[in-house]
Amino acid sequence: GRCGLPGGCPFVGAATELDDLPGPVHDLLAGTLRELVGIVAGFVREAVSLGQLRPETDADGVAWGMFGIYTAHHTKTRLLHDPDADRWAHGALEALLAPLKPSETP
């Protein structure tokens, strides 16, 4: 849904502003985003261990794919005011995860 912050996600905004500026704030933001995506990758690995996703699932790739969907949703919502942003994001997430779900056994 929505983070409820008036300026949107501070990480997405800061990443856009600081991506080309070296320094301690850039480094802190980069480390924080890596940590955040790493936490999501850990959840994906847990889903694999529980049999909810296929064993060959690339946890880091899925986590970065989810972050890509998140940032695209942010742009579609905040900049483009796209009324279908939520529907699109849900569809994109399903498209990312559907091939990774294990086959149903009869």
mmCIF file of N, CA, C and O in Angstrom:
data_model
loop_
_atom_site.group_PDB
_atom_site.id
_atom_site.type_symbol
_atom_site.label_atom_id
_atom_site.label_comp_id
_atom_site.label_asym_id
_atom_site.label_seq_id
_atom_site.Cartn_x
_atom_site.Cartn_y
_atom_site.Cartn_z
ATOM 1 N N GLY A 1 0.792 -1.190 0.000
ATOM 2 C CA GLY A 1 0.000 0.000 0.000
ATOM 3 C C GLY A 1 0.836 1.257 0.000
ATOM 4 O O GLY A 1 1.584 1.506 -0.918
ATOM 5 N N ARG A 2 0.683 2.003 1.027
ATOM 6 C CA ARG A 2 1.341 3.305 1.125
ATOM 7 C C ARG A 2 2.117 3.397 2.434
ATOM 8 O O ARG A 2 1.671 2.930 3.465
ATOM 9 N N CYS A 3 3.271 4.057 2.386
ATOM 10 C CA CYS A 3 4.053 4.234 3.610
ATOM 11 C C CYS A 3 3.473 5.354 4.469
ATOM 12 O O CYS A 3 3.755 5.427 5.649
ATOM 13 N N GLY A 4 2.675 6.226 3.874
ATOM 14 C CA GLY A 4 2.056 7.310 4.625
ATOM 15 C C GLY A 4 2.947 8.524 4.806
ATOM 16 O O GLY A 4 2.553 9.489 5.458
ATOM 17 N N LEU A 5 4.130 8.507 4.256
ATOM 18 C CA LEU A 5 5.024 9.659 4.377
ATOM 19 C C LEU A 5 4.711 10.653 3.269
ATOM 20 O O LEU A 5 4.522 10.269 2.114
ATOM 21 N N PRO A 6 4.652 11.944 3.590
ATOM 22 C CA PRO A 6 4.245 12.934 2.587
ATOM 23 C C PRO A 6 5.145 12.983 1.348
ATOM 24 O O PRO A 6 4.678 13.247 0.268
ATOM 25 N N GLY A 7 6.420 12.695 1.492
ATOM 26 C CA GLY A 7 7.317 12.730 0.342
ATOM 27 C C GLY A 7 7.555 11.374 -0.280
ATOM 28 O O GLY A 7 8.407 11.234 -1.144
ATOM 29 N N GLY A 8 6.808 10.371 0.152
ATOM 30 C CA GLY A 8 7.023 9.025 -0.357
ATOM 31 C C GLY A 8 8.173 8.350 0.363
ATOM 32 O O GLY A 8 8.580 8.764 1.444
ATOM 33 N N CYS A 9 8.706 7.331 -0.232
ATOM 34 C CA CYS A 9 9.772 6.544 0.385
ATOM 35 C C CYS A 9 11.075 7.335 0.424
ATOM 36 O O CYS A 9 11.604 7.728 -0.622
ATOM 37 N N PRO A 10 11.610 7.584 1.610
ATOM 38 C CA PRO A 10 12.855 8.357 1.684
ATOM 39 C C PRO A 10 14.041 7.621 1.052
ATOM 40 O O PRO A 10 14.954 8.263 0.538
ATOM 41 N N PHE A 11 14.023 6.284 1.050
ATOM 42 C CA PHE A 11 15.124 5.536 0.442
ATOM 43 C C PHE A 11 15.142 5.708 -1.065
ATOM 44 O O PHE A 11 16.199 5.887 -1.662
ATOM 45 N N VAL A 12 13.965 5.655 -1.694
ATOM 46 C CA VAL A 12 13.898 5.816 -3.143
ATOM 47 C C VAL A 12 14.310 7.235 -3.527
ATOM 48 O O VAL A 12 15.093 7.437 -4.455
ATOM 49 N N GLY A 13 13.800 8.217 -2.805
ATOM 50 C CA GLY A 13 14.168 9.608 -3.086
ATOM 51 C C GLY A 13 15.655 9.861 -2.892
ATOM 52 O O GLY A 13 16.314 10.482 -3.729
ATOM 53 N N ALA A 14 16.192 9.355 -1.784
ATOM 54 C CA ALA A 14 17.613 9.557 -1.507
ATOM 55 C C ALA A 14 18.482 8.820 -2.514
ATOM 56 O O ALA A 14 19.528 9.338 -2.930
ATOM 57 N N ALA A 15 18.063 7.629 -2.918
ATOM 58 C CA ALA A 15 18.850 6.878 -3.893
ATOM 59 C C ALA A 15 18.966 7.643 -5.203
ATOM 60 O O ALA A 15 20.028 7.657 -5.833
ATOM 61 N N THR A 16 17.897 8.299 -5.603
ATOM 62 C CA THR A 16 17.917 9.082 -6.834
ATOM 63 C C THR A 16 18.838 10.298 -6.691
ATOM 64 O O THR A 16 19.569 10.635 -7.615
ATOM 65 N N GLU A 17 18.809 10.915 -5.533
ATOM 66 C CA GLU A 17 19.626 12.110 -5.306
ATOM 67 C C GLU A 17 21.105 11.791 -5.096
ATOM 68 O O GLU A 17 21.966 12.580 -5.473
ATOM 69 N N LEU A 18 21.394 10.672 -4.468
ATOM 70 C CA LEU A 18 22.762 10.404 -4.020
ATOM 71 C C LEU A 18 23.515 9.368 -4.846
ATOM 72 O O LEU A 18 24.667 9.069 -4.537
ATOM 73 N N ASP A 19 22.888 8.815 -5.884
ATOM 74 C CA ASP A 19 23.533 7.713 -6.604
ATOM 75 C C ASP A 19 24.881 8.090 -7.205
ATOM 76 O O ASP A 19 25.764 7.247 -7.313
ATOM 77 N N ASP A 20 25.085 9.325 -7.579
ATOM 78 C CA ASP A 20 26.346 9.746 -8.198
ATOM 79 C C ASP A 20 27.221 10.595 -7.287
ATOM 80 O O ASP A 20 28.235 11.116 -7.732
ATOM 81 N N LEU A 21 26.817 10.760 -6.027
ATOM 82 C CA LEU A 21 27.574 11.603 -5.108
ATOM 83 C C LEU A 21 28.292 10.739 -4.069
ATOM 84 O O LEU A 21 27.652 10.150 -3.204
ATOM 85 N N PRO A 22 29.610 10.671 -4.155
ATOM 86 C CA PRO A 22 30.333 9.873 -3.165
ATOM 87 C C PRO A 22 30.293 10.546 -1.794
ATOM 88 O O PRO A 22 30.087 11.748 -1.689
ATOM 89 N N GLY A 23 30.474 9.724 -0.779
ATOM 90 C CA GLY A 23 30.550 10.281 0.563
ATOM 91 C C GLY A 23 29.865 9.397 1.581
ATOM 92 O O GLY A 23 29.274 8.365 1.249
ATOM 93 N N PRO A 24 29.913 9.795 2.837
ATOM 94 C CA PRO A 24 29.385 8.949 3.909
ATOM 95 C C PRO A 24 27.876 8.746 3.864
ATOM 96 O O PRO A 24 27.389 7.667 4.211
ATOM 97 N N VAL A 25 27.120 9.726 3.414
ATOM 98 C CA VAL A 25 25.670 9.557 3.344
ATOM 99 C C VAL A 25 25.328 8.558 2.240
ATOM 100 O O VAL A 25 24.491 7.664 2.416
ATOM 101 N N HIS A 26 25.994 8.693 1.106
ATOM 102 C CA HIS A 26 25.830 7.727 0.011
ATOM 103 C C HIS A 26 26.142 6.327 0.499
ATOM 104 O O HIS A 26 25.387 5.383 0.261
ATOM 105 N N ASP A 27 27.259 6.185 1.181
ATOM 106 C CA ASP A 27 27.691 4.869 1.650
ATOM 107 C C ASP A 27 26.719 4.284 2.667
ATOM 108 O O ASP A 27 26.434 3.080 2.633
ATOM 109 N N LEU A 28 26.209 5.118 3.554
ATOM 110 C CA LEU A 28 25.233 4.644 4.538
ATOM 111 C C LEU A 28 23.953 4.177 3.842
ATOM 112 O O LEU A 28 23.408 3.118 4.156
ATOM 113 N N LEU A 29 23.474 4.966 2.884
ATOM 114 C CA LEU A 29 22.266 4.597 2.144
ATOM 115 C C LEU A 29 22.486 3.299 1.368
ATOM 116 O O LEU A 29 21.644 2.401 1.403
ATOM 117 N N ALA A 30 23.617 3.187 0.682
ATOM 118 C CA ALA A 30 23.904 1.976 -0.091
ATOM 119 C C ALA A 30 23.943 0.759 0.830
ATOM 120 O O ALA A 30 23.376 -0.297 0.506
ATOM 121 N N GLY A 31 24.586 0.893 1.968
ATOM 122 C CA GLY A 31 24.645 -0.216 2.913
ATOM 123 C C GLY A 31 23.279 -0.580 3.461
ATOM 124 O O GLY A 31 22.957 -1.765 3.616
ATOM 125 N N THR A 32 22.465 0.421 3.726
ATOM 126 C CA THR A 32 21.118 0.183 4.247
ATOM 127 C C THR A 32 20.258 -0.539 3.214
ATOM 128 O O THR A 32 19.530 -1.483 3.550
ATOM 129 N N LEU A 33 20.334 -0.116 1.958
ATOM 130 C CA LEU A 33 19.554 -0.784 0.903
ATOM 131 C C LEU A 33 20.036 -2.214 0.681
ATOM 132 O O LEU A 33 19.228 -3.120 0.500
ATOM 133 N N ARG A 34 21.361 -2.415 0.720
ATOM 134 C CA ARG A 34 21.874 -3.788 0.596
ATOM 135 C C ARG A 34 21.358 -4.654 1.750
ATOM 136 O O ARG A 34 20.978 -5.809 1.552
ATOM 137 N N GLU A 35 21.360 -4.086 2.948
ATOM 138 C CA GLU A 35 20.866 -4.826 4.107
ATOM 139 C C GLU A 35 19.378 -5.139 3.968
ATOM 140 O O GLU A 35 18.936 -6.257 4.246
ATOM 141 N N LEU A 36 18.607 -4.166 3.532
ATOM 142 C CA LEU A 36 17.166 -4.364 3.346
ATOM 143 C C LEU A 36 16.898 -5.472 2.333
ATOM 144 O O LEU A 36 16.115 -6.387 2.589
ATOM 145 N N VAL A 37 17.557 -5.416 1.196
ATOM 146 C CA VAL A 37 17.361 -6.441 0.177
ATOM 147 C C VAL A 37 17.887 -7.782 0.679
ATOM 148 O O VAL A 37 17.302 -8.830 0.400
ATOM 149 N N GLY A 38 18.943 -7.759 1.468
ATOM 150 C CA GLY A 38 19.460 -8.990 2.060
ATOM 151 C C GLY A 38 18.460 -9.634 3.010
ATOM 152 O O GLY A 38 18.345 -10.872 3.057
ATOM 153 N N ILE A 39 17.731 -8.825 3.760
ATOM 154 C CA ILE A 39 16.694 -9.353 4.650
ATOM 155 C C ILE A 39 15.595 -10.022 3.831
ATOM 156 O O ILE A 39 15.141 -11.122 4.156
ATOM 157 N N VAL A 40 15.169 -9.366 2.750
ATOM 158 C CA VAL A 40 14.149 -9.953 1.881
ATOM 159 C C VAL A 40 14.679 -11.257 1.274
ATOM 160 O O VAL A 40 13.961 -12.259 1.216
ATOM 161 N N ALA A 41 15.936 -11.276 0.856
ATOM 162 C CA ALA A 41 16.525 -12.503 0.307
ATOM 163 C C ALA A 41 16.509 -13.615 1.352
ATOM 164 O O ALA A 41 16.274 -14.787 1.019
ATOM 165 N N GLY A 42 16.713 -13.261 2.610
ATOM 166 C CA GLY A 42 16.628 -14.248 3.678
ATOM 167 C C GLY A 42 15.234 -14.841 3.795
ATOM 168 O O GLY A 42 15.079 -16.053 4.025
ATOM 169 N N PHE A 43 14.217 -13.994 3.643
ATOM 170 C CA PHE A 43 12.837 -14.496 3.657
ATOM 171 C C PHE A 43 12.582 -15.433 2.470
ATOM 172 O O PHE A 43 11.882 -16.437 2.600
ATOM 173 N N VAL A 44 13.158 -15.097 1.320
ATOM 174 C CA VAL A 44 13.002 -15.956 0.136
ATOM 175 C C VAL A 44 13.679 -17.297 0.394
ATOM 176 O O VAL A 44 13.110 -18.356 0.098
ATOM 177 N N ARG A 45 14.882 -17.276 0.967
ATOM 178 C CA ARG A 45 15.562 -18.542 1.292
ATOM 179 C C ARG A 45 14.738 -19.363 2.283
ATOM 180 O O ARG A 45 14.669 -20.592 2.184
ATOM 181 N N GLU A 46 14.105 -18.693 3.232
ATOM 182 C CA GLU A 46 13.238 -19.406 4.175
ATOM 183 C C GLU A 46 12.053 -20.042 3.450
ATOM 184 O O GLU A 46 11.681 -21.186 3.739
ATOM 185 N N ALA A 47 11.471 -19.324 2.500
ATOM 186 C CA ALA A 47 10.359 -19.878 1.715
ATOM 187 C C ALA A 47 10.827 -21.104 0.933
ATOM 188 O O ALA A 47 10.087 -22.084 0.806
ATOM 189 N N VAL A 48 12.058 -21.079 0.436
ATOM 190 C CA VAL A 48 12.612 -22.247 -0.256
ATOM 191 C C VAL A 48 12.739 -23.408 0.724
ATOM 192 O O VAL A 48 12.334 -24.536 0.432
ATOM 193 N N SER A 49 13.267 -23.122 1.917
ATOM 194 C CA SER A 49 13.463 -24.206 2.889
ATOM 195 C C SER A 49 12.142 -24.795 3.369
ATOM 196 O O SER A 49 12.085 -25.962 3.750
ATOM 197 N N LEU A 50 11.078 -24.016 3.311
ATOM 198 C CA LEU A 50 9.753 -24.504 3.702
ATOM 199 C C LEU A 50 9.011 -25.172 2.544
ATOM 200 O O LEU A 50 7.886 -25.627 2.711
ATOM 201 N N GLY A 51 9.635 -25.203 1.375
ATOM 202 C CA GLY A 51 9.011 -25.825 0.219
ATOM 203 C C GLY A 51 7.992 -24.942 -0.483
ATOM 204 O O GLY A 51 7.250 -25.408 -1.342
ATOM 205 N N GLN A 52 7.966 -23.649 -0.142
ATOM 206 C CA GLN A 52 7.015 -22.729 -0.764
ATOM 207 C C GLN A 52 7.517 -22.197 -2.107
ATOM 208 O O GLN A 52 6.739 -21.696 -2.907
ATOM 209 N N LEU A 53 8.824 -22.285 -2.317
ATOM 210 C CA LEU A 53 9.440 -21.910 -3.594
ATOM 211 C C LEU A 53 10.394 -23.025 -3.999
ATOM 212 O O LEU A 53 10.904 -23.766 -3.150
ATOM 213 N N ARG A 54 10.654 -23.128 -5.293
ATOM 214 C CA ARG A 54 11.514 -24.194 -5.830
ATOM 215 C C ARG A 54 12.936 -24.090 -5.257
ATOM 216 O O ARG A 54 13.426 -22.987 -5.000
ATOM 217 N N PRO A 55 13.600 -25.217 -5.108
ATOM 218 C CA PRO A 55 14.957 -25.224 -4.549
ATOM 219 C C PRO A 55 15.966 -24.406 -5.354
ATOM 220 O O PRO A 55 16.915 -23.865 -4.790
ATOM 221 N N GLU A 56 15.773 -24.310 -6.668
ATOM 222 C CA GLU A 56 16.735 -23.581 -7.510
ATOM 223 C C GLU A 56 16.489 -22.066 -7.527
ATOM 224 O O GLU A 56 17.146 -21.325 -8.254
ATOM 225 N N THR A 57 15.562 -21.591 -6.706
ATOM 226 C CA THR A 57 15.234 -20.158 -6.658
ATOM 227 C C THR A 57 16.464 -19.333 -6.299
ATOM 228 O O THR A 57 17.178 -19.622 -5.331
ATOM 229 N N ASP A 58 16.720 -18.301 -7.080
ATOM 230 C CA ASP A 58 17.803 -17.348 -6.822
ATOM 231 C C ASP A 58 17.267 -16.296 -5.851
ATOM 232 O O ASP A 58 16.602 -15.344 -6.252
ATOM 233 N N ALA A 59 17.543 -16.487 -4.574
ATOM 234 C CA ALA A 59 16.976 -15.618 -3.540
ATOM 235 C C ALA A 59 17.385 -14.160 -3.730
ATOM 236 O O ALA A 59 16.554 -13.258 -3.589
ATOM 237 N N ASP A 60 18.650 -13.915 -4.059
ATOM 238 C CA ASP A 60 19.091 -12.530 -4.261
ATOM 239 C C ASP A 60 18.418 -11.916 -5.477
ATOM 240 O O ASP A 60 18.000 -10.749 -5.446
ATOM 241 N N GLY A 61 18.293 -12.702 -6.551
ATOM 242 C CA GLY A 61 17.622 -12.205 -7.752
ATOM 243 C C GLY A 61 16.167 -11.867 -7.495
ATOM 244 O O GLY A 61 15.659 -10.844 -7.966
ATOM 245 N N VAL A 62 15.477 -12.718 -6.736
ATOM 246 C CA VAL A 62 14.077 -12.453 -6.401
ATOM 247 C C VAL A 62 13.970 -11.197 -5.536
ATOM 248 O O VAL A 62 13.103 -10.344 -5.761
ATOM 249 N N ALA A 63 14.860 -11.069 -4.561
ATOM 250 C CA ALA A 63 14.811 -9.907 -3.678
ATOM 251 C C ALA A 63 15.033 -8.612 -4.459
ATOM 252 O O ALA A 63 14.313 -7.626 -4.260
ATOM 253 N N TRP A 64 16.003 -8.612 -5.363
ATOM 254 C CA TRP A 64 16.236 -7.412 -6.173
ATOM 255 C C TRP A 64 15.096 -7.186 -7.157
ATOM 256 O O TRP A 64 14.730 -6.041 -7.438
ATOM 257 N N GLY A 65 14.497 -8.262 -7.663
ATOM 258 C CA GLY A 65 13.314 -8.112 -8.513
ATOM 259 C C GLY A 65 12.166 -7.468 -7.758
ATOM 260 O O GLY A 65 11.465 -6.593 -8.285
ATOM 261 N N MET A 66 11.980 -7.885 -6.512
ATOM 262 C CA MET A 66 10.927 -7.286 -5.682
ATOM 263 C C MET A 66 11.218 -5.810 -5.418
ATOM 264 O O MET A 66 10.307 -4.981 -5.447
ATOM 265 N N PHE A 67 12.503 -5.487 -5.177
ATOM 266 C CA PHE A 67 12.858 -4.085 -4.967
ATOM 267 C C PHE A 67 12.603 -3.274 -6.237
ATOM 268 O O PHE A 67 12.140 -2.134 -6.174
ATOM 269 N N GLY A 68 12.874 -3.878 -7.396
ATOM 270 C CA GLY A 68 12.585 -3.203 -8.663
ATOM 271 C C GLY A 68 11.096 -2.925 -8.825
ATOM 272 O O GLY A 68 10.697 -1.837 -9.267
ATOM 273 N N ILE A 69 10.276 -3.891 -8.460
ATOM 274 C CA ILE A 69 8.821 -3.690 -8.516
ATOM 275 C C ILE A 69 8.415 -2.583 -7.563
ATOM 276 O O ILE A 69 7.605 -1.710 -7.891
ATOM 277 N N TYR A 70 9.006 -2.598 -6.362
ATOM 278 C CA TYR A 70 8.701 -1.572 -5.370
ATOM 279 C C TYR A 70 9.047 -0.165 -5.891
ATOM 280 O O TYR A 70 8.235 0.755 -5.789
ATOM 281 N N THR A 71 10.238 -0.017 -6.464
ATOM 282 C CA THR A 71 10.624 1.314 -6.940
ATOM 283 C C THR A 71 9.791 1.740 -8.152
ATOM 284 O O THR A 71 9.452 2.916 -8.286
ATOM 285 N N ALA A 72 9.451 0.786 -9.029
ATOM 286 C CA ALA A 72 8.579 1.126 -10.154
ATOM 287 C C ALA A 72 7.195 1.534 -9.656
ATOM 288 O O ALA A 72 6.609 2.501 -10.154
ATOM 289 N N HIS A 73 6.689 0.817 -8.654
ATOM 290 C CA HIS A 73 5.390 1.174 -8.065
ATOM 291 C C HIS A 73 5.445 2.571 -7.470
ATOM 292 O O HIS A 73 4.510 3.369 -7.631
ATOM 293 N N HIS A 74 6.535 2.881 -6.805
ATOM 294 C CA HIS A 74 6.710 4.214 -6.213
ATOM 295 C C HIS A 74 6.631 5.283 -7.299
ATOM 296 O O HIS A 74 5.934 6.293 -7.157
ATOM 297 N N THR A 75 7.332 5.043 -8.410
ATOM 298 C CA THR A 75 7.329 6.010 -9.514
ATOM 299 C C THR A 75 5.950 6.114 -10.155
ATOM 300 O O THR A 75 5.455 7.218 -10.423
ATOM 301 N N LYS A 76 5.309 4.969 -10.391
ATOM 302 C CA LYS A 76 3.978 4.982 -11.004
ATOM 303 C C LYS A 76 2.972 5.700 -10.105
ATOM 304 O O LYS A 76 2.079 6.389 -10.595
ATOM 305 N N THR A 77 3.133 5.557 -8.795
ATOM 306 C CA THR A 77 2.199 6.168 -7.856
ATOM 307 C C THR A 77 2.494 7.651 -7.658
ATOM 308 O O THR A 77 1.619 8.494 -7.803
ATOM 309 N N ARG A 78 3.749 7.975 -7.323
ATOM 310 C CA ARG A 78 4.104 9.333 -6.924
ATOM 311 C C ARG A 78 4.256 10.278 -8.121
ATOM 312 O O ARG A 78 3.737 11.375 -8.105
ATOM 313 N N LEU A 79 5.024 9.854 -9.114
ATOM 314 C CA LEU A 79 5.314 10.745 -10.239
ATOM 315 C C LEU A 79 4.226 10.724 -11.301
ATOM 316 O O LEU A 79 3.779 11.762 -11.782
ATOM 317 N N LEU A 80 3.774 9.519 -11.643
ATOM 318 C CA LEU A 80 2.829 9.375 -12.748
ATOM 319 C C LEU A 80 1.368 9.398 -12.311
ATOM 320 O O LEU A 80 0.481 9.478 -13.159
ATOM 321 N N HIS A 81 1.131 9.305 -11.002
ATOM 322 C CA HIS A 81 -0.249 9.278 -10.469
ATOM 323 C C HIS A 81 -1.099 8.245 -11.206
ATOM 324 O O HIS A 81 -2.250 8.498 -11.552
ATOM 325 N N ASP A 82 -0.496 7.081 -11.436
ATOM 326 C CA ASP A 82 -1.159 6.015 -12.180
ATOM 327 C C ASP A 82 -2.166 5.309 -11.270
ATOM 328 O O ASP A 82 -1.780 4.692 -10.282
ATOM 329 N N PRO A 83 -3.453 5.385 -11.571
ATOM 330 C CA PRO A 83 -4.455 4.742 -10.713
ATOM 331 C C PRO A 83 -4.369 3.215 -10.729
ATOM 332 O O PRO A 83 -4.918 2.552 -9.857
ATOM 333 N N ASP A 84 -3.662 2.658 -11.706
ATOM 334 C CA ASP A 84 -3.511 1.202 -11.793
ATOM 335 C C ASP A 84 -2.190 0.706 -11.211
ATOM 336 O O ASP A 84 -1.816 -0.451 -11.406
ATOM 337 N N ALA A 85 -1.478 1.571 -10.486
ATOM 338 C CA ALA A 85 -0.158 1.202 -9.964
ATOM 339 C C ALA A 85 -0.226 -0.016 -9.041
ATOM 340 O O ALA A 85 0.612 -0.909 -9.139
ATOM 341 N N ASP A 86 -1.204 -0.069 -8.172
ATOM 342 C CA ASP A 86 -1.305 -1.203 -7.250
ATOM 343 C C ASP A 86 -1.585 -2.491 -8.017
ATOM 344 O O ASP A 86 -0.947 -3.517 -7.779
ATOM 345 N N ARG A 87 -2.519 -2.442 -8.948
ATOM 346 C CA ARG A 87 -2.857 -3.620 -9.742
ATOM 347 C C ARG A 87 -1.640 -4.086 -10.523
ATOM 348 O O ARG A 87 -1.332 -5.278 -10.571
ATOM 349 N N TRP A 88 -0.921 -3.143 -11.115
ATOM 350 C CA TRP A 88 0.277 -3.484 -11.871
ATOM 351 C C TRP A 88 1.316 -4.147 -10.961
ATOM 352 O O TRP A 88 1.899 -5.175 -11.320
ATOM 353 N N ALA A 89 1.547 -3.577 -9.787
ATOM 354 C CA ALA A 89 2.561 -4.119 -8.873
ATOM 355 C C ALA A 89 2.196 -5.525 -8.416
ATOM 356 O O ALA A 89 3.060 -6.410 -8.355
ATOM 357 N N HIS A 90 0.930 -5.755 -8.109
ATOM 358 C CA HIS A 90 0.497 -7.096 -7.709
ATOM 359 C C HIS A 90 0.724 -8.083 -8.858
ATOM 360 O O HIS A 90 1.185 -9.210 -8.638
ATOM 361 N N GLY A 91 0.403 -7.673 -10.070
ATOM 362 C CA GLY A 91 0.619 -8.532 -11.234
ATOM 363 C C GLY A 91 2.096 -8.799 -11.480
ATOM 364 O O GLY A 91 2.485 -9.932 -11.812
ATOM 365 N N ALA A 92 2.917 -7.776 -11.318
ATOM 366 C CA ALA A 92 4.357 -7.946 -11.522
ATOM 367 C C ALA A 92 4.940 -8.892 -10.471
ATOM 368 O O ALA A 92 5.788 -9.738 -10.782
ATOM 369 N N LEU A 93 4.488 -8.767 -9.237
ATOM 370 C CA LEU A 93 4.959 -9.660 -8.184
ATOM 371 C C LEU A 93 4.529 -11.095 -8.460
ATOM 372 O O LEU A 93 5.320 -12.040 -8.316
ATOM 373 N N GLU A 94 3.302 -11.279 -8.890
ATOM 374 C CA GLU A 94 2.822 -12.627 -9.229
ATOM 375 C C GLU A 94 3.629 -13.195 -10.394
ATOM 376 O O GLU A 94 3.995 -14.376 -10.385
ATOM 377 N N ALA A 95 3.931 -12.368 -11.397
ATOM 378 C CA ALA A 95 4.719 -12.829 -12.538
ATOM 379 C C ALA A 95 6.135 -13.221 -12.118
ATOM 380 O O ALA A 95 6.716 -14.156 -12.667
ATOM 381 N N LEU A 96 6.689 -12.536 -11.133
ATOM 382 C CA LEU A 96 8.015 -12.859 -10.629
ATOM 383 C C LEU A 96 8.014 -14.182 -9.863
ATOM 384 O O LEU A 96 8.907 -15.016 -10.031
ATOM 385 N N LEU A 97 6.982 -14.381 -9.036
ATOM 386 C CA LEU A 97 6.973 -15.534 -8.142
ATOM 387 C C LEU A 97 6.325 -16.793 -8.724
ATOM 388 O O LEU A 97 6.699 -17.907 -8.340
ATOM 389 N N ALA A 98 5.367 -16.647 -9.625
ATOM 390 C CA ALA A 98 4.624 -17.809 -10.134
ATOM 391 C C ALA A 98 5.522 -18.914 -10.683
ATOM 392 O O ALA A 98 5.321 -20.084 -10.357
ATOM 393 N N PRO A 99 6.535 -18.599 -11.485
ATOM 394 C CA PRO A 99 7.371 -19.681 -12.010
ATOM 395 C C PRO A 99 8.224 -20.362 -10.934
ATOM 396 O O PRO A 99 8.787 -21.425 -11.175
ATOM 397 N N LEU A 100 8.323 -19.753 -9.777
ATOM 398 C CA LEU A 100 9.168 -20.292 -8.713
ATOM 399 C C LEU A 100 8.403 -21.180 -7.737
ATOM 400 O O LEU A 100 9.008 -21.821 -6.881
ATOM 401 N N LYS A 101 7.092 -21.206 -7.889
ATOM 402 C CA LYS A 101 6.281 -22.036 -6.986
ATOM 403 C C LYS A 101 6.427 -23.489 -7.390
ATOM 404 O O LYS A 101 6.443 -23.813 -8.571
ATOM 405 N N PRO A 102 6.531 -24.369 -6.398
ATOM 406 C CA PRO A 102 6.659 -25.789 -6.740
ATOM 407 C C PRO A 102 5.393 -26.304 -7.415
ATOM 408 O O PRO A 102 4.294 -25.794 -7.186
ATOM 409 N N SER A 103 5.574 -27.315 -8.243
ATOM 410 C CA SER A 103 4.423 -27.939 -8.905
ATOM 411 C C SER A 103 3.565 -28.622 -7.876
ATOM 412 O O SER A 103 4.061 -29.197 -6.901
ATOM 413 N N GLU A 104 2.276 -28.575 -8.101
ATOM 414 C CA GLU A 104 1.344 -29.287 -7.211
ATOM 415 C C GLU A 104 1.497 -30.774 -7.453
ATOM 416 O O GLU A 104 1.604 -31.226 -8.588
ATOM 417 N N THR A 105 1.476 -31.529 -6.388
ATOM 418 C CA THR A 105 1.508 -32.981 -6.544
ATOM 419 C C THR A 105 0.099 -33.526 -6.441
ATOM 420 O O THR A 105 -0.693 -33.063 -5.630
ATOM 421 N N PRO A 106 -0.239 -34.487 -7.296
ATOM 422 C CA PRO A 106 -1.615 -35.016 -7.301
ATOM 423 C C PRO A 106 -1.940 -35.793 -6.037
ATOM 424 O O PRO A 106 -1.168 -36.234 -5.300
#
